[in-house]
Amino acid sequence: MITNPIVENILARRSTRLFQEQQIEEEQLETLLEVARWAPSGGNNQTWLFTAVQNKDILLKINELVREGFRHWIPDDDYPGKLGAKASSAKENYNFYYHAPTVIIASNRPNYENAMADCSLALENIFLTAHSMGLGSCYLNQLHWLRNDEKLREYLFELGIPRENTICSTAAIGYAVRESKPPVRKEGTIQIIK
Ligand SMILES: Cc1cc2nc3c(=O)[nH]c(=O)nc-3n(C[C@H](O)[C@H](O)[C@H](O)COP(=O)(O)O)c2cc1C
């Protein structure tokens, strides 16, 4: 297999679920938002909106609204992650962004077929760049699941996320407390036809 700094960075990136309190630097945040903008997008639409939140009180308020939203949220399928998150959210110490000091919410225009794909590609740019700068990161699904929760959306609207936007993907960013172990990669997920 060929290796170079980009391949090494991809293989070494891990999801972080334990963050230090220390905020990331301004220049790091600027870089993360800039690489997000340079992700590919369907038809070069670039209809995404990246909202970075670094205010602890605002993040805690969003967490409260997520907990409240989960209480009366009925998952539309039996995806274990959804059921697990709903169950965990009942715990007093539940924090869906793992107390990361920076959270980036990617939203997009409604009824746009590539909304999720575009935002998720942008998030991978964020994750890989974060890793290259010595930062940890994690994909968060909760705001996407609760994207139609009225109270949550009202608060996100107050923060500047348009009511009509669909919430796609969210990134938790910060310094990791420790390195996460690489989860095993499943066999049988690659085919080469020549
Ligand atoms: C679409 C998607 C949704 C995810 N949602 C969550 C989440 O809500 N919370 C979380 O802790 N991790 C979430 N993850 C992270 C995965 O659990 C993680 O990528 C996977 O276990 C592989 O670990 P790695 O990223 O360290 O390689 C999500 C990842 C993806 C791609």
mmCIF file of C-alpha atoms and ligand atoms in Angstrom:
data_model
loop_
_atom_site.group_PDB
_atom_site.id
_atom_site.type_symbol
_atom_site.label_atom_id
_atom_site.label_comp_id
_atom_site.label_asym_id
_atom_site.label_seq_id
_atom_site.Cartn_x
_atom_site.Cartn_y
_atom_site.Cartn_z
ATOM 1 C CA MET A 1 0.000 0.000 0.000
ATOM 2 C CA ILE A 2 1.211 3.512 -0.795
ATOM 3 C CA THR A 3 1.620 5.832 2.159
ATOM 4 C CA ASN A 4 2.048 9.584 2.287
ATOM 5 C CA PRO A 5 1.098 12.252 4.868
ATOM 6 C CA ILE A 6 -2.515 12.398 3.640
ATOM 7 C CA VAL A 7 -3.025 8.635 3.772
ATOM 8 C CA GLU A 8 -1.368 8.506 7.205
ATOM 9 C CA ASN A 9 -3.637 11.299 8.455
ATOM 10 C CA ILE A 10 -6.746 9.477 7.206
ATOM 11 C CA LEU A 11 -5.710 6.207 8.831
ATOM 12 C CA ALA A 12 -4.799 7.849 12.150
ATOM 13 C CA ARG A 13 -7.966 9.990 12.589
ATOM 14 C CA ARG A 14 -10.290 8.663 15.290
ATOM 15 C CA SER A 15 -13.558 9.808 16.803
ATOM 16 C CA THR A 16 -12.898 11.527 20.126
ATOM 17 C CA ARG A 17 -15.444 11.313 22.940
ATOM 18 C CA LEU A 18 -13.453 12.881 25.760
ATOM 19 C CA PHE A 19 -12.326 16.486 25.363
ATOM 20 C CA GLN A 20 -10.184 18.863 27.367
ATOM 21 C CA GLU A 21 -11.772 22.135 28.454
ATOM 22 C CA GLN A 22 -9.170 24.206 26.628
ATOM 23 C CA GLN A 23 -10.637 26.087 23.662
ATOM 24 C CA ILE A 24 -9.091 25.674 20.204
ATOM 25 C CA GLU A 25 -7.197 28.597 18.724
ATOM 26 C CA GLU A 26 -8.904 31.212 16.567
ATOM 27 C CA GLU A 27 -6.706 30.333 13.598
ATOM 28 C CA GLN A 28 -7.583 26.647 13.964
ATOM 29 C CA LEU A 29 -11.303 27.470 13.888
ATOM 30 C CA GLU A 30 -10.828 29.672 10.813
ATOM 31 C CA THR A 31 -8.952 26.842 9.100
ATOM 32 C CA LEU A 32 -11.646 24.280 9.926
ATOM 33 C CA LEU A 33 -14.371 26.519 8.505
ATOM 34 C CA GLU A 34 -12.334 27.293 5.407
ATOM 35 C CA VAL A 35 -11.653 23.610 4.590
ATOM 36 C CA ALA A 36 -15.385 22.934 5.042
ATOM 37 C CA ARG A 37 -16.148 25.489 2.327
ATOM 38 C CA TRP A 38 -13.730 23.746 -0.026
ATOM 39 C CA ALA A 39 -15.457 20.363 0.104
ATOM 40 C CA PRO A 40 -17.115 19.196 -3.096
ATOM 41 C CA SER A 41 -20.848 19.873 -3.404
ATOM 42 C CA GLY A 42 -23.452 18.531 -5.808
ATOM 43 C CA GLY A 43 -23.621 20.826 -8.850
ATOM 44 C CA ASN A 44 -21.275 23.132 -6.916
ATOM 45 C CA ASN A 45 -24.367 24.287 -4.998
ATOM 46 C CA GLN A 46 -22.526 25.358 -1.814
ATOM 47 C CA THR A 47 -25.909 25.931 -0.161
ATOM 48 C CA TRP A 48 -24.576 24.773 3.197
ATOM 49 C CA LEU A 49 -24.240 26.915 6.303
ATOM 50 C CA PHE A 50 -21.584 26.146 8.925
ATOM 51 C CA THR A 51 -22.406 27.524 12.354
ATOM 52 C CA ALA A 52 -19.583 27.279 14.882
ATOM 53 C CA VAL A 53 -20.628 27.563 18.531
ATOM 54 C CA GLN A 54 -17.939 28.180 21.158
ATOM 55 C CA ASN A 55 -20.050 29.643 23.945
ATOM 56 C CA LYS A 56 -20.317 27.176 26.839
ATOM 57 C CA ASP A 57 -23.701 28.459 28.048
ATOM 58 C CA ILE A 58 -25.198 28.291 24.564
ATOM 59 C CA LEU A 59 -23.882 24.754 24.103
ATOM 60 C CA LEU A 60 -25.329 23.690 27.446
ATOM 61 C CA LYS A 61 -28.683 25.226 26.466
ATOM 62 C CA ILE A 62 -28.634 23.262 23.193
ATOM 63 C CA ASN A 63 -27.851 20.123 25.222
ATOM 64 C CA GLU A 64 -30.844 20.805 27.488
ATOM 65 C CA LEU A 65 -33.093 21.219 24.446
ATOM 66 C CA VAL A 66 -31.713 17.974 22.987
ATOM 67 C CA ARG A 67 -32.493 16.153 26.244
ATOM 68 C CA GLU A 68 -35.979 17.639 26.293
ATOM 69 C CA GLY A 69 -36.484 16.842 22.607
ATOM 70 C CA PHE A 70 -35.489 13.217 23.112
ATOM 71 C CA ARG A 71 -38.105 12.853 25.870
ATOM 72 C CA HIS A 72 -41.001 13.110 23.424
ATOM 73 C CA TRP A 73 -39.174 12.021 20.277
ATOM 74 C CA ILE A 74 -40.289 8.785 18.644
ATOM 75 C CA PRO A 75 -37.514 7.255 16.520
ATOM 76 C CA ASP A 76 -38.765 6.469 13.019
ATOM 77 C CA ASP A 77 -36.741 3.229 12.826
ATOM 78 C CA ASP A 78 -34.847 0.849 15.118
ATOM 79 C CA TYR A 79 -31.301 2.109 14.356
ATOM 80 C CA PRO A 80 -29.513 1.187 17.609
ATOM 81 C CA GLY A 81 -27.645 4.519 17.779
ATOM 82 C CA LYS A 82 -30.952 6.415 17.929
ATOM 83 C CA LEU A 83 -32.457 4.186 20.580
ATOM 84 C CA GLY A 84 -29.227 4.299 22.589
ATOM 85 C CA ALA A 85 -29.002 8.086 22.413
ATOM 86 C CA LYS A 86 -32.641 8.502 23.472
ATOM 87 C CA ALA A 87 -32.082 6.174 26.439
ATOM 88 C CA SER A 88 -28.797 7.845 27.450
ATOM 89 C CA SER A 89 -30.324 11.316 27.223
ATOM 90 C CA ALA A 90 -32.467 10.522 30.275
ATOM 91 C CA LYS A 91 -29.335 10.491 32.411
ATOM 92 C CA GLU A 92 -28.614 13.710 34.269
ATOM 93 C CA ASN A 93 -25.008 13.900 33.027
ATOM 94 C CA TYR A 94 -25.876 13.305 29.351
ATOM 95 C CA ASN A 95 -23.962 15.587 27.034
ATOM 96 C CA PHE A 96 -24.367 14.806 23.347
ATOM 97 C CA TYR A 97 -21.277 16.808 22.275
ATOM 98 C CA TYR A 98 -19.030 15.293 24.971
ATOM 99 C CA HIS A 99 -18.359 18.766 26.411
ATOM 100 C CA ALA A 100 -16.257 19.657 23.382
ATOM 101 C CA PRO A 101 -15.395 23.377 23.489
ATOM 102 C CA THR A 102 -16.306 23.887 19.811
ATOM 103 C CA VAL A 103 -19.320 22.508 17.970
ATOM 104 C CA ILE A 104 -19.878 23.094 14.252
ATOM 105 C CA ILE A 105 -23.419 22.613 12.952
ATOM 106 C CA ALA A 106 -23.788 22.065 9.208
ATOM 107 C CA SER A 107 -27.222 22.872 7.837
ATOM 108 C CA ASN A 108 -28.452 23.103 4.278
ATOM 109 C CA ARG A 109 -31.335 24.200 2.085
ATOM 110 C CA PRO A 110 -34.528 22.136 2.467
ATOM 111 C CA ASN A 111 -35.576 19.656 -0.217
ATOM 112 C CA TYR A 112 -32.094 19.653 -1.691
ATOM 113 C CA GLU A 113 -31.211 16.112 -2.675
ATOM 114 C CA ASN A 114 -27.500 16.408 -1.802
ATOM 115 C CA ALA A 115 -27.934 18.261 1.501
ATOM 116 C CA MET A 116 -26.594 15.420 3.666
ATOM 117 C CA ALA A 117 -23.888 14.341 1.219
ATOM 118 C CA ASP A 118 -22.481 17.858 0.824
ATOM 119 C CA CYS A 119 -22.458 18.595 4.554
ATOM 120 C CA SER A 120 -20.932 15.236 5.426
ATOM 121 C CA LEU A 121 -18.123 15.674 2.908
ATOM 122 C CA ALA A 122 -17.460 19.070 4.468
ATOM 123 C CA LEU A 123 -17.384 17.448 7.894
ATOM 124 C CA GLU A 124 -14.815 14.896 6.804
ATOM 125 C CA ASN A 125 -12.628 17.788 5.630
ATOM 126 C CA ILE A 126 -13.076 19.275 9.108
ATOM 127 C CA PHE A 127 -12.248 15.990 10.867
ATOM 128 C CA LEU A 128 -9.120 15.289 8.837
ATOM 129 C CA THR A 129 -7.849 18.841 9.131
ATOM 130 C CA ALA A 130 -8.576 18.842 12.873
ATOM 131 C CA HIS A 131 -6.537 15.663 13.224
ATOM 132 C CA SER A 132 -3.669 17.152 11.214
ATOM 133 C CA MET A 133 -3.622 20.073 13.686
ATOM 134 C CA GLY A 134 -3.532 17.827 16.761
ATOM 135 C CA LEU A 135 -7.254 18.218 17.532
ATOM 136 C CA GLY A 136 -9.842 15.535 18.240
ATOM 137 C CA SER A 137 -13.261 15.455 16.606
ATOM 138 C CA CYS A 138 -16.496 13.484 16.514
ATOM 139 C CA TYR A 139 -19.541 13.327 14.226
ATOM 140 C CA LEU A 140 -22.773 13.996 16.141
ATOM 141 C CA ASN A 141 -26.171 12.896 14.889
ATOM 142 C CA GLN A 142 -28.488 14.269 17.582
ATOM 143 C CA LEU A 143 -29.284 17.621 15.970
ATOM 144 C CA HIS A 144 -30.091 15.855 12.706
ATOM 145 C CA TRP A 145 -32.449 13.429 14.434
ATOM 146 C CA LEU A 146 -34.145 16.279 16.283
ATOM 147 C CA ARG A 147 -34.116 18.644 13.289
ATOM 148 C CA ASN A 148 -37.902 19.024 13.413
ATOM 149 C CA ASP A 149 -38.117 19.675 17.152
ATOM 150 C CA GLU A 150 -39.863 23.034 17.467
ATOM 151 C CA LYS A 151 -38.197 24.304 20.635
ATOM 152 C CA LEU A 152 -34.733 23.299 19.482
ATOM 153 C CA ARG A 153 -35.269 24.856 16.055
ATOM 154 C CA GLU A 154 -36.555 28.071 17.595
ATOM 155 C CA TYR A 155 -33.345 28.361 19.631
ATOM 156 C CA LEU A 156 -31.156 27.479 16.638
ATOM 157 C CA PHE A 157 -33.074 30.144 14.686
ATOM 158 C CA GLU A 158 -32.179 32.684 17.382
ATOM 159 C CA LEU A 159 -28.548 31.644 16.831
ATOM 160 C CA GLY A 160 -28.859 32.379 13.105
ATOM 161 C CA ILE A 161 -29.731 29.003 11.561
ATOM 162 C CA PRO A 162 -32.662 29.654 9.197
ATOM 163 C CA ARG A 163 -35.916 27.924 10.155
ATOM 164 C CA GLU A 164 -36.243 26.305 6.746
ATOM 165 C CA ASN A 165 -32.730 24.819 6.718
ATOM 166 C CA THR A 166 -32.414 21.126 7.408
ATOM 167 C CA ILE A 167 -29.844 20.243 10.081
ATOM 168 C CA CYS A 168 -27.474 17.746 8.508
ATOM 169 C CA SER A 169 -24.277 16.953 10.359
ATOM 170 C CA THR A 170 -22.585 18.287 13.469
ATOM 171 C CA ALA A 171 -18.915 18.168 14.512
ATOM 172 C CA ALA A 172 -17.522 18.231 18.039
ATOM 173 C CA ILE A 173 -13.989 19.665 18.068
ATOM 174 C CA GLY A 174 -11.351 20.127 20.760
ATOM 175 C CA TYR A 175 -8.210 18.734 22.283
ATOM 176 C CA ALA A 176 -8.604 15.042 23.078
ATOM 177 C CA VAL A 177 -7.939 13.874 26.632
ATOM 178 C CA ARG A 178 -6.406 10.735 25.167
ATOM 179 C CA GLU A 179 -6.155 8.933 21.864
ATOM 180 C CA SER A 180 -9.060 6.625 21.003
ATOM 181 C CA LYS A 181 -8.388 3.052 19.972
ATOM 182 C CA PRO A 182 -9.076 2.261 16.327
ATOM 183 C CA PRO A 183 -12.271 0.217 15.977
ATOM 184 C CA VAL A 184 -11.774 -2.921 13.882
ATOM 185 C CA ARG A 185 -12.506 -2.435 10.186
ATOM 186 C CA LYS A 186 -14.859 -5.099 8.833
ATOM 187 C CA GLU A 187 -13.643 -7.529 6.205
ATOM 188 C CA GLY A 188 -15.547 -8.105 2.983
ATOM 189 C CA THR A 189 -16.429 -4.479 2.272
ATOM 190 C CA ILE A 190 -14.185 -4.089 -0.773
ATOM 191 C CA GLN A 191 -14.507 -5.564 -4.272
ATOM 192 C CA ILE A 192 -12.206 -5.097 -7.238
ATOM 193 C CA ILE A 193 -13.509 -6.028 -10.633
ATOM 194 C CA LYS A 194 -10.986 -6.082 -13.482
HETATM 195 C C1 LIG B 1 -23.246 9.366 9.975
HETATM 196 C C2 LIG B 1 -22.481 9.207 11.254
HETATM 197 C C3 LIG B 1 -23.121 9.455 12.456
HETATM 198 C C4 LIG B 1 -22.415 9.351 13.658
HETATM 199 N N1 LIG B 1 -23.026 9.718 14.819
HETATM 200 C C5 LIG B 1 -22.343 9.689 15.957
HETATM 201 C C6 LIG B 1 -22.918 10.189 17.170
HETATM 202 O O1 LIG B 1 -24.043 10.679 17.184
HETATM 203 N N2 LIG B 1 -22.189 10.120 18.306
HETATM 204 C C7 LIG B 1 -20.922 9.576 18.324
HETATM 205 O O2 LIG B 1 -20.317 9.520 19.400
HETATM 206 N N3 LIG B 1 -20.334 9.119 17.195
HETATM 207 C C8 LIG B 1 -20.989 9.187 16.014
HETATM 208 N N4 LIG B 1 -20.384 8.789 14.853
HETATM 209 C C9 LIG B 1 -18.991 8.308 14.893
HETATM 210 C C10 LIG B 1 -18.879 6.804 14.653
HETATM 211 O O3 LIG B 1 -19.344 6.100 15.779
HETATM 212 C C11 LIG B 1 -17.407 6.454 14.344
HETATM 213 O O4 LIG B 1 -17.012 7.125 13.173
HETATM 214 C C12 LIG B 1 -17.202 4.960 14.158
HETATM 215 O O5 LIG B 1 -17.424 4.275 15.369
HETATM 216 C C13 LIG B 1 -15.774 4.625 13.678
HETATM 217 O O6 LIG B 1 -14.800 5.128 14.580
HETATM 218 P P1 LIG B 1 -13.664 6.132 14.082
HETATM 219 O O7 LIG B 1 -14.335 7.399 13.612
HETATM 220 O O8 LIG B 1 -12.775 6.360 15.273
HETATM 221 O O9 LIG B 1 -12.930 5.468 12.949
HETATM 222 C C14 LIG B 1 -21.058 8.916 13.651
HETATM 223 C C15 LIG B 1 -20.434 8.675 12.432
HETATM 224 C C16 LIG B 1 -21.116 8.840 11.251
HETATM 225 C C17 LIG B 1 -20.394 8.624 9.942
#
